[in-house]
Tab-separated table of C-alpha atoms in Angstrom:
chain	number	residue	atom	x	y	z
A	71	MET	CA	29.348	110.457	187.059
A	72	ALA	CA	32.233	112.801	187.916
A	73	SER	CA	35.787	111.845	186.946
A	74	SER	CA	38.118	110.669	189.658
A	75	PRO	CA	40.272	113.573	190.864
A	76	SER	CA	43.444	111.636	190.040
A	77	PHE	CA	42.507	111.730	186.342
A	78	ALA	CA	41.475	115.399	186.276
A	79	PRO	CA	43.855	117.775	184.428
A	80	PRO	CA	46.108	119.821	186.705
A	81	LYS	CA	45.315	123.486	187.374
A	82	LEU	CA	47.379	126.207	185.753
A	83	ALA	CA	46.930	129.892	186.500
A	84	ASP	CA	46.754	131.298	182.948
A	85	PHE	CA	45.401	128.262	181.094
A	86	LEU	CA	42.395	125.968	181.148
A	87	LEU	CA	43.566	122.391	180.475
A	88	THR	CA	40.953	120.216	178.747
A	89	GLU	CA	41.324	116.905	176.874
A	90	ARG	CA	44.330	114.660	177.326
A	91	LEU	CA	46.118	114.201	173.988
A	92	GLY	CA	48.626	111.543	174.995
A	93	SER	CA	51.248	110.510	177.500
A	94	GLY	CA	54.821	109.259	177.481
A	95	THR	CA	57.354	107.925	179.966
A	96	TYR	CA	57.265	110.958	182.255
A	97	ALA	CA	54.931	113.497	180.612
A	98	THR	CA	51.265	113.946	179.698
A	99	VAL	CA	50.123	116.383	177.019
A	100	TYR	CA	46.821	118.297	177.206
A	101	LYS	CA	44.974	120.599	174.892
A	102	ALA	CA	44.511	123.947	176.666
A	103	TYR	CA	43.070	127.448	176.216
A	104	ARG	CA	44.658	130.643	177.417
A	105	LYS	CA	42.316	132.380	179.844
A	106	GLY	CA	41.094	135.813	178.872
A	107	ASP	CA	39.837	137.324	175.642
A	108	SER	CA	42.278	135.671	173.225
A	109	ARG	CA	41.287	132.058	174.044
A	110	GLU	CA	44.515	131.016	172.290
A	111	VAL	CA	44.762	127.255	171.850
A	112	VAL	CA	47.990	125.629	173.024
A	113	ALA	CA	49.356	122.217	173.999
A	114	VAL	CA	50.612	121.868	177.557
A	115	LYS	CA	53.173	119.172	178.340
A	116	VAL	CA	52.878	118.333	182.039
A	117	VAL	CA	55.824	116.649	183.733
A	118	ALA	CA	55.269	115.345	187.282
A	119	LYS	CA	58.351	116.163	189.358
A	120	LYS	CA	58.065	112.912	191.344
A	121	THR	CA	58.568	110.869	188.129
A	122	LEU	CA	61.883	112.546	187.304
A	123	ASN	CA	65.188	110.881	187.963
A	124	LYS	CA	68.559	112.450	187.208
A	125	ALA	CA	68.584	111.398	183.530
A	126	SER	CA	65.004	112.523	182.789
A	127	THR	CA	65.620	115.816	184.589
A	128	GLU	CA	68.630	116.446	182.355
A	129	ASN	CA	66.563	115.521	179.276
A	130	LEU	CA	63.821	117.952	180.282
A	131	LEU	CA	66.248	120.792	180.951
A	132	THR	CA	67.952	120.190	177.600
A	133	GLU	CA	64.559	120.179	175.836
A	134	ILE	CA	63.627	123.517	177.434
A	135	GLU	CA	67.035	125.006	176.658
A	136	ILE	CA	66.921	123.926	172.993
A	137	LEU	CA	63.317	124.943	172.353
A	138	LYS	CA	63.799	128.310	174.052
A	139	SER	CA	66.725	129.105	171.759
A	140	ILE	CA	65.205	128.200	168.391
A	141	ARG	CA	62.412	129.494	166.167
A	142	HIS	CA	61.658	127.713	162.912
A	143	PRO	CA	58.463	127.203	160.869
A	144	HIS	CA	58.954	123.409	160.940
A	145	ILE	CA	59.779	123.024	164.633
A	146	VAL	CA	57.102	123.192	167.346
A	147	GLN	CA	57.488	126.458	169.256
A	148	LEU	CA	57.918	126.567	173.035
A	149	LYS	CA	55.840	129.573	174.068
A	150	ASP	CA	56.586	129.466	177.796
A	151	PHE	CA	57.295	127.144	180.704
A	152	GLN	CA	56.063	127.257	184.294
A	153	TRP	CA	56.249	125.120	187.408
A	154	ASP	CA	54.597	124.604	190.779
A	155	ALA	CA	55.151	122.267	193.727
A	156	ASP	CA	54.089	119.166	191.761
A	157	ASN	CA	54.679	119.719	188.049
A	158	ILE	CA	56.692	121.433	185.328
A	159	TYR	CA	54.605	122.784	182.429
A	160	LEU	CA	55.818	123.338	178.858
A	161	ILE	CA	53.366	125.562	176.949
A	162	LEU	CA	53.758	124.598	173.317
A	163	GLU	CA	52.388	125.654	169.952
A	164	TRP	CA	49.110	123.879	169.123
A	165	CYS	CA	49.143	121.577	166.063
A	166	SER	CA	45.598	120.665	165.068
A	167	GLY	CA	46.425	117.918	162.549
A	168	GLY	CA	47.663	115.266	164.961
A	169	ASP	CA	50.897	113.391	164.303
A	170	LEU	CA	52.389	111.957	161.121
A	171	SER	CA	51.904	108.382	162.362
A	172	ARG	CA	48.130	108.825	162.491
A	173	PHE	CA	48.172	110.591	159.108
A	174	ILE	CA	50.018	107.661	157.477
A	175	ARG	CA	47.770	105.056	159.125
A	176	SER	CA	44.621	106.849	157.956
A	177	ARG	CA	45.856	106.599	154.343
A	178	ARG	CA	47.791	103.305	154.691
A	179	MET	CA	50.611	104.738	152.559
A	180	LEU	CA	51.350	108.107	150.970
A	181	PRO	CA	51.876	108.958	147.291
A	182	GLU	CA	55.524	109.738	146.571
A	183	LYS	CA	54.764	113.412	145.895
A	184	VAL	CA	53.073	113.835	149.291
A	185	ALA	CA	55.863	111.958	151.095
A	186	ARG	CA	58.379	114.176	149.314
A	187	ARG	CA	56.623	117.365	150.419
A	188	PHE	CA	56.783	116.193	154.040
A	189	LEU	CA	60.417	115.111	153.594
A	190	GLN	CA	61.354	118.583	152.312
A	191	GLN	CA	59.915	120.197	155.423
A	192	MET	CA	61.649	117.688	157.697
A	193	ALA	CA	64.947	118.300	155.866
A	194	CYS	CA	64.494	122.055	156.215
A	195	ALA	CA	64.115	121.715	159.997
A	196	LEU	CA	67.057	119.298	160.248
A	197	GLN	CA	69.274	121.639	158.253
A	198	PHE	CA	68.446	124.400	160.731
A	199	LEU	CA	69.276	122.097	163.675
A	200	HIS	CA	72.419	120.693	162.043
A	201	GLU	CA	73.804	124.206	161.546
A	202	ARG	CA	73.476	124.636	165.328
A	203	ASN	CA	75.008	121.217	166.163
A	204	ILE	CA	71.666	119.950	167.533
A	205	SER	CA	70.661	116.313	167.021
A	206	HIS	CA	67.079	115.207	167.699
A	207	LEU	CA	67.929	111.525	168.445
A	208	ASP	CA	64.268	110.435	168.592
A	209	LEU	CA	62.852	111.141	165.143
A	210	LYS	CA	59.708	109.083	164.488
A	211	PRO	CA	56.256	109.774	162.999
A	212	GLN	CA	54.743	110.132	166.500
A	213	ASN	CA	57.116	113.066	167.164
A	214	ILE	CA	56.213	114.893	163.958
A	215	LEU	CA	53.067	117.029	164.192
A	216	LEU	CA	50.879	118.544	161.482
A	217	CYS	CA	49.275	121.967	161.216
A	218	GLY	CA	47.260	121.573	158.026
A	219	SER	CA	49.869	120.506	155.456
A	220	VAL	CA	52.730	122.011	157.490
A	221	LEU	CA	54.952	119.536	159.312
A	222	LYS	CA	56.689	120.364	162.632
A	223	LEU	CA	59.300	118.410	164.577
A	224	ALA	CA	58.335	117.955	168.231
A	225	ASP	CA	59.432	116.252	171.451
A	226	PHE	CA	63.063	117.219	171.922
A	227	GLY	CA	63.321	115.190	175.146
A	228	PHE	CA	66.315	113.235	173.833
A	229	ALA	CA	67.840	116.045	171.774
A	230	GLN	CA	71.483	116.899	172.349
A	231	TYR	CA	73.954	119.564	171.352
A	232	MET	CA	76.394	117.420	169.369
A	233	SER	CA	79.466	118.676	167.576
A	234	PRO	CA	80.452	116.678	164.460
A	235	TRP	CA	83.188	114.937	166.460
A	236	ASP	CA	80.967	114.077	169.445
A	237	GLU	CA	80.190	110.405	169.997
A	238	HIS	CA	77.794	108.780	172.461
A	239	SER	CA	76.781	105.259	173.375
A	240	VAL	CA	73.711	105.902	175.583
A	241	LEU	CA	70.561	104.201	174.276
A	242	ARG	CA	68.009	106.865	173.261
A	243	GLY	CA	64.860	106.958	171.124
A	244	SER	CA	62.450	104.310	169.842
A	245	PRO	CA	63.942	100.970	168.653
A	246	LEU	CA	61.908	100.761	165.420
A	247	TYR	CA	63.429	104.058	164.236
A	248	MET	CA	66.863	103.750	165.884
A	249	ALA	CA	70.014	103.472	163.816
A	250	PRO	CA	71.757	100.053	164.069
A	251	GLU	CA	74.805	101.564	165.786
A	252	MET	CA	72.524	102.893	168.532
A	253	VAL	CA	70.611	99.625	169.055
A	254	CYS	CA	73.877	97.672	169.117
A	255	ARG	CA	75.234	100.030	171.809
A	256	ARG	CA	78.107	101.122	169.615
A	257	GLN	CA	79.461	104.660	169.447
A	258	TYR	CA	77.108	106.895	167.459
A	259	ASP	CA	76.893	110.517	166.342
A	260	SER	CA	74.443	112.882	164.658
A	261	ARG	CA	74.119	110.573	161.621
A	262	VAL	CA	71.575	108.502	163.571
A	263	ASP	CA	69.021	111.190	162.644
A	264	LEU	CA	69.582	110.433	158.945
A	265	TRP	CA	68.797	106.738	159.494
A	266	SER	CA	65.569	107.723	161.281
A	267	VAL	CA	64.602	109.978	158.350
A	268	GLY	CA	65.074	106.973	156.049
A	269	VAL	CA	62.811	104.798	158.216
A	270	ILE	CA	60.126	107.517	158.310
A	271	LEU	CA	60.256	107.996	154.517
A	272	TYR	CA	60.105	104.199	154.011
A	273	GLU	CA	57.060	103.928	156.289
A	274	ALA	CA	55.322	106.861	154.580
A	275	LEU	CA	55.788	105.265	151.140
A	276	PHE	CA	55.124	101.610	151.976
A	277	GLY	CA	52.909	101.730	155.073
A	278	ARG	CA	55.341	99.948	157.404
A	279	ALA	CA	58.853	100.445	158.746
A	280	PRO	CA	61.650	98.407	157.097
A	281	PHE	CA	62.211	96.352	160.275
A	282	ALA	CA	58.571	95.984	161.329
A	283	SER	CA	58.502	93.016	163.764
A	284	LYS	CA	56.191	91.122	166.112
A	285	SER	CA	58.606	91.253	169.048
A	286	PHE	CA	61.594	93.242	170.267
A	287	ALA	CA	63.794	90.123	169.879
A	288	GLU	CA	62.814	89.829	166.217
A	289	LEU	CA	63.368	93.567	165.711
A	290	GLU	CA	66.807	93.425	167.312
A	291	GLU	CA	67.764	90.439	165.142
A	292	LYS	CA	66.761	92.318	161.962
A	293	ILE	CA	68.636	95.446	163.008
A	294	ARG	CA	71.794	93.500	163.948
A	295	SER	CA	71.805	91.649	160.614
A	296	ASP	CA	74.447	92.589	158.022
A	297	GLN	CA	71.960	92.229	155.156
A	298	ALA	CA	71.407	95.407	153.139
A	299	VAL	CA	67.991	97.049	153.440
A	300	GLU	CA	65.866	96.444	150.344
A	301	LEU	CA	62.685	98.080	149.112
A	302	PRO	CA	59.503	95.960	149.090
A	303	PRO	CA	59.148	93.728	145.992
A	304	GLY	CA	57.293	95.497	143.196
A	305	SER	CA	57.646	98.934	144.816
A	306	ARG	CA	57.226	101.779	142.350
A	307	VAL	CA	59.190	104.852	143.298
A	308	SER	CA	61.305	107.233	141.232
A	309	GLN	CA	65.021	106.593	140.782
A	310	ASP	CA	65.894	109.634	142.918
A	311	CYS	CA	63.613	108.424	145.715
A	312	ARG	CA	65.065	104.898	145.605
A	313	ASP	CA	68.621	106.260	145.655
A	314	LEU	CA	67.953	108.465	148.674
A	315	LEU	CA	66.159	105.735	150.640
A	316	LEU	CA	68.937	103.199	150.217
A	317	ARG	CA	71.628	105.748	151.073
A	318	LEU	CA	69.760	106.835	154.217
A	319	LEU	CA	69.200	103.211	155.250
A	320	GLU	CA	72.859	102.267	154.992
A	321	ARG	CA	73.637	100.217	158.116
A	322	ARG	CA	77.206	101.490	158.467
A	323	PRO	CA	77.279	105.161	159.501
A	324	ASP	CA	80.593	105.731	157.677
A	325	THR	CA	78.981	104.868	154.326
A	326	ARG	CA	75.570	106.401	155.077
A	327	ILE	CA	74.713	109.578	153.151
A	328	THR	CA	76.207	112.696	154.747
A	329	PHE	CA	74.114	115.629	155.923
A	330	ALA	CA	75.543	117.808	153.141
A	331	ASP	CA	74.634	115.246	150.451
A	332	PHE	CA	71.204	114.714	152.029
A	333	PHE	CA	70.361	118.422	151.972
A	334	SER	CA	71.524	118.731	148.341
A	335	HIS	CA	69.974	115.463	147.095
A	336	PRO	CA	67.707	115.922	144.030
A	337	PHE	CA	64.799	114.128	145.715
A	338	VAL	CA	64.956	116.466	148.706
A	339	ASP	CA	65.343	119.497	146.392
A	340	LEU	CA	65.195	122.137	149.131
A	341	GLU	CA	65.602	124.857	146.496
A	342	HIS	CA	62.066	124.236	145.220
A	343	MET	CA	60.143	123.542	148.419
A	344	PRO	CA	57.233	125.966	149.043
A	345	SER	CA	58.449	128.917	151.083
A	346	ALA	CA	58.036	132.658	151.572
A	347	ASP	CA	60.815	133.149	148.974
A	348	SER	CA	59.227	131.062	146.196
A	349	LEU	CA	57.244	133.884	144.619
A	350	ALA	CA	60.111	136.420	144.609
A	351	THR	CA	62.425	133.895	142.924
A	352	ALA	CA	59.747	132.986	140.359
A	353	LYS	CA	59.138	136.654	139.471
A	354	LYS	CA	62.863	137.309	139.011
A	355	LEU	CA	63.199	134.338	136.641
A	356	VAL	CA	60.091	135.133	134.629
A	357	LEU	CA	61.206	138.764	134.099
A	358	ARG	CA	64.438	137.431	132.646
A	359	ALA	CA	62.475	135.011	130.435
A	360	VAL	CA	60.286	137.841	129.098
A	361	GLU	CA	63.351	139.983	128.304
A	362	GLU	CA	64.998	137.089	126.419
A	363	ASP	CA	61.729	136.338	124.648
A	364	GLN	CA	61.451	139.937	123.418
A	365	ALA	CA	65.084	139.836	122.256
A	366	GLY	CA	64.408	136.713	120.187
A	367	GLN	CA	66.537	134.467	122.416
A	368	TRP	CA	63.973	131.673	122.343
A	369	SER	CA	65.992	128.827	123.833
A	370	ALA	CA	67.154	130.872	126.823
A	371	ALA	CA	63.641	132.281	127.283
A	372	LEU	CA	62.071	128.813	127.306
A	373	SER	CA	64.631	127.595	129.829
A	374	HIS	CA	63.912	130.532	132.160
A	375	TYR	CA	60.123	130.178	131.782
A	376	CYS	CA	60.537	126.560	132.883
A	377	SER	CA	62.835	127.515	135.780
A	378	ALA	CA	60.313	130.169	136.855
A	379	LEU	CA	57.549	127.551	136.981
A	380	GLU	CA	59.716	125.425	139.261
A	381	HIS	CA	59.201	128.227	141.783
A	382	PHE	CA	55.701	129.418	140.775
A	383	VAL	CA	54.056	126.072	141.571
A	384	PRO	CA	55.532	125.960	145.127
A	385	ALA	CA	54.505	129.640	145.495
A	386	ILE	CA	50.903	128.718	144.682
A	387	HIS	CA	51.093	125.827	147.136
A	388	TYR	CA	52.510	128.136	149.834
A	389	GLU	CA	49.896	130.874	149.313
A	390	THR	CA	46.877	130.523	151.644
A	391	GLU	CA	44.681	133.396	150.399
A	392	ALA	CA	42.263	132.155	147.705
A	393	GLN	CA	42.224	135.312	145.554
A	394	ARG	CA	46.010	135.494	145.428
A	395	LYS	CA	46.153	131.802	144.513
A	396	ASP	CA	43.782	132.424	141.588
A	397	ALA	CA	45.744	135.475	140.425
A	398	LEU	CA	48.959	133.449	140.465
A	399	ARG	CA	47.342	130.624	138.491
A	400	GLN	CA	46.147	133.061	135.813
A	401	LYS	CA	49.642	134.550	135.470
A	402	VAL	CA	51.223	131.126	135.232
A	403	SER	CA	48.711	130.055	132.579
A	404	GLN	CA	49.824	133.013	130.430
A	405	TYR	CA	53.486	132.022	130.756
A	406	VAL	CA	52.650	128.398	129.929
A	407	SER	CA	50.805	129.458	126.753
A	408	ARG	CA	53.749	131.547	125.532
A	409	ALA	CA	56.194	128.791	126.418
A	410	GLU	CA	54.178	126.273	124.369
A	411	GLU	CA	54.596	128.572	121.345
A	412	LEU	CA	58.351	128.836	121.950
A	413	LYS	CA	58.613	125.080	122.332
A	414	ALA	CA	57.014	124.543	118.911
A	415	LEU	CA	59.293	127.144	117.272
A	416	LEU	CA	62.417	125.608	118.818
A	417	ALA	CA	61.446	122.050	117.882
A	418	SER	CA	60.998	123.125	114.256
A	419	HIS	CA	64.296	125.030	114.254
A	420	HIS	CA	66.242	122.078	115.684
A	421	ARG	CA	64.740	119.618	113.208
A	422	LEU	CA	65.960	121.787	110.291
A	423	SER	CA	69.458	122.124	111.794
A	424	PHE	CA	69.740	118.402	112.392
A	425	GLU	CA	68.589	117.530	108.864
A	426	GLU	CA	71.278	119.807	107.388
A	427	ALA	CA	73.919	118.005	109.454
A	428	ARG	CA	72.981	114.555	108.079
A	429	THR	CA	74.557	115.212	104.649
A	430	SER	CA	78.045	116.064	105.961
A	431	THR	CA	77.847	113.080	108.331
A	432	GLY	CA	77.361	110.770	105.340
A	433	VAL	CA	80.423	112.219	103.603
A	434	LEU	CA	82.493	111.837	106.785
A	435	ARG	CA	81.483	108.170	107.001
A	436	GLU	CA	82.654	107.511	103.456
A	437	MET	CA	85.987	109.156	104.221
A	438	SER	CA	86.461	107.109	107.412
A	439	ARG	CA	86.218	103.543	106.104
A	440	ASP	CA	89.879	102.967	107.066
A	441	GLN	CA	89.369	104.386	110.611
A	442	PRO	CA	87.581	101.729	112.753
A	443	ARG	CA	87.703	103.830	115.937
A	444	LEU	CA	86.126	106.818	114.162
A	445	LEU	CA	83.467	104.634	112.520
A	446	ALA	CA	82.591	103.028	115.866
A	447	ALA	CA	82.142	106.482	117.410
A	448	LEU	CA	79.945	107.595	114.481
A	449	ASN	CA	77.826	104.441	114.890
A	450	MET	CA	77.444	105.299	118.574
A	451	ALA	CA	76.332	108.800	117.527
A	452	SER	CA	73.720	107.276	115.212
A	453	ALA	CA	72.408	105.133	118.069
A	454	ALA	CA	72.210	108.250	120.291
A	455	ILE	CA	70.196	110.106	117.621
A	456	ALA	CA	67.838	107.120	117.251
A	457	ASN	CA	67.286	107.003	121.008
A	458	GLU	CA	66.607	110.733	121.112
A	459	GLU	CA	64.079	110.544	118.256
A	460	ASN	CA	62.337	107.663	120.066
A	461	GLY	CA	62.053	109.710	123.252
A	462	LEU	CA	64.757	107.795	125.167
A	463	THR	CA	66.476	110.994	126.247
A	464	HIS	CA	68.531	109.664	129.190
A	465	GLU	CA	69.938	106.806	127.079
A	466	ALA	CA	70.611	109.254	124.230
A	467	LEU	CA	72.539	111.648	126.463
A	468	ASP	CA	74.735	108.816	127.802
A	469	LEU	CA	75.631	107.772	124.225
A	470	TYR	CA	76.236	111.377	123.128
A	471	GLN	CA	78.696	111.830	125.979
A	472	GLN	CA	80.509	108.571	125.135
A	473	CYS	CA	80.795	109.204	121.402
A	474	LEU	CA	81.886	112.820	121.890
A	475	GLY	CA	84.671	111.626	124.188
A	476	GLU	CA	85.888	109.273	121.431
A	477	LEU	CA	85.506	111.820	118.619
A	478	LEU	CA	87.472	114.473	120.492
A	479	LEU	CA	90.360	112.009	120.917
A	480	VAL	CA	90.260	111.212	117.175
A	481	LEU	CA	90.136	114.927	116.335
A	482	ALA	CA	93.263	115.575	118.406
A	483	ALA	CA	95.194	113.043	116.288
A	484	GLU	CA	93.673	114.020	112.909
A	485	THR	CA	95.856	115.954	110.451
A	486	GLN	CA	94.660	119.061	108.596
A	487	GLY	CA	92.347	118.389	105.671
A	488	ARG	CA	88.741	117.839	104.569
A	489	ARG	CA	88.143	114.918	106.960
A	490	ARG	CA	89.310	116.978	109.954
A	491	GLU	CA	87.006	119.809	108.879
A	492	LEU	CA	84.001	117.434	108.620
A	493	LEU	CA	84.911	115.796	111.929
A	494	HIS	CA	85.040	119.201	113.626
A	495	ARG	CA	81.608	120.053	112.188
A	496	GLU	CA	80.211	116.671	113.301
A	497	ILE	CA	81.450	117.190	116.865
A	498	LYS	CA	79.902	120.659	116.971
A	499	SER	CA	76.565	119.283	115.713
A	500	LEU	CA	76.592	116.424	118.245
A	501	MET	CA	77.425	118.828	121.058
A	502	ASN	CA	74.383	120.910	120.081
A	503	ARG	CA	72.238	117.781	120.090
A	504	ALA	CA	73.605	116.754	123.485
A	505	GLU	CA	72.820	120.212	124.926
A	506	TYR	CA	69.342	120.070	123.384
A	507	THR	CA	68.817	116.621	124.931
A	508	LYS	CA	69.936	117.914	128.330
A	509	GLU	CA	67.349	120.686	127.988
A	510	GLN	CA	64.661	118.116	127.136
A	511	ILE	CA	65.553	116.068	130.223
A	512	LYS	CA	65.467	119.154	132.427
A	513	MET	CA	62.042	120.117	131.124
A	514	GLN	CA	60.683	116.584	131.399
A	515	GLU	CA	61.726	116.498	135.047
A	516	THR	CA	60.532	120.011	135.869
A	517	GLN	CA	57.585	119.999	138.262
A	518	ARG	CA	57.525	116.267	138.885
A	519	ASP	CA	55.517	117.178	141.950
A	520	ALA	CA	53.292	119.781	140.275
A	521	SER	CA	50.381	117.338	140.532
A	522	LEU	CA	50.130	118.197	144.243
A	523	GLU	CA	48.177	121.200	142.972
A	524	PRO	CA	44.746	119.684	142.298
A	525	GLU	CA	43.754	122.236	139.660
A	526	PRO	CA	44.138	121.629	135.872
A	527	LEU	CA	47.106	124.043	135.957
A	528	ALA	CA	49.371	121.252	137.139
A	529	ASP	CA	48.794	119.219	133.945
A	530	SER	CA	49.415	122.298	131.820
A	531	VAL	CA	52.690	123.032	133.613
A	532	ARG	CA	53.819	119.440	133.273
A	533	SER	CA	52.972	119.424	129.564
A	534	PHE	CA	54.853	122.658	128.956
A	535	CYS	CA	57.983	121.363	130.611
A	536	CYS	CA	58.193	118.281	128.354
A	537	VAL	CA	59.737	119.058	124.971
A	538	GLN	CA	58.270	116.705	122.411
């Protein structure tokens, strides 16, 4: 039986519109093919002129103006727009992977490393928009499309050019993802986008939005509450992830994380997201590592091998050609092997240096029986060393920093003599240990997301970057 004409896709001169992908308040989106030899696949957003009022007309014109002026790998591209007597047509880049909402629902919740990869791409697009004073104002999983593993912001119908000092009170966007100041009809600014990012990240990690509700009244009550947003009981996320989530989901915009702090946050880590620059940066770092290695500068070489891998793994993830991927993996495996050798040499060298320092520490203790402040600092140093040897590197570094602060104050007041000489040597030894501990922490944290690469290489990289 033939479809009713009222449900048939509209006709467009250069395109053949096929299946309907979805519809919103005043627009319907179709999959379409460009007529002719190319058969390019696109999405066509069809807006019926009769449905437009003054506000929706302004929204549409702003969307066209913004999308025409920007090109970014993580923002859906507007290829063209046309109109006839009945409709306005936005010809948009085709994204074959559907939207992020469907992706999350199909998996119930995402592993932190996958959520982080998507967050990096979203942050990259938002940084681009923020630099141009553009606010999206309707960020939600349904407006984020996927092309393979590449995420793209879409639907700029509510987007606005907003200077940092601009404030609005018009209700825009979807309530579940709206910032409290917007729902409560207070003045708001571009920071509402940061709240929405927090809600999206929360939903990706835990399978539901923080204010998920059965009714709009219940939702509004939760949003208007003064109670701080909390993570679900028993949730297991990294400290960096937890910190970012709670700072994004700060109800008061004045205490919410700033755009600058968001873009530089260690969980976002834009520096190490897969990009066209990843490989060039990795090569530059590994050349430096090889030079230092050949010069016998083992510690510096190991540090630069590790830094290079922080860019090599994203480069492998970014590369789409199978042969190049394999070639990169082979190169990285060679660097990992050499780095493992350097790690063993350094560990042995540090153990010898630390053992030599123990004897002078014992003498200093004996000479400090009448100095309670100095003894307390030395006891703190002993606790730091014990933590380090037991693998508690973060706790060790905190204690090293505290005891060094105390010992430097004691040194400033100490008169010339044998005790001052031993104290100076002790401080130098503890500083070396603190620097070594910092290096361990850096290497332990390097490539926390390397496991996104399914191949055994990821485990090898992770092992290399943990100093035992």
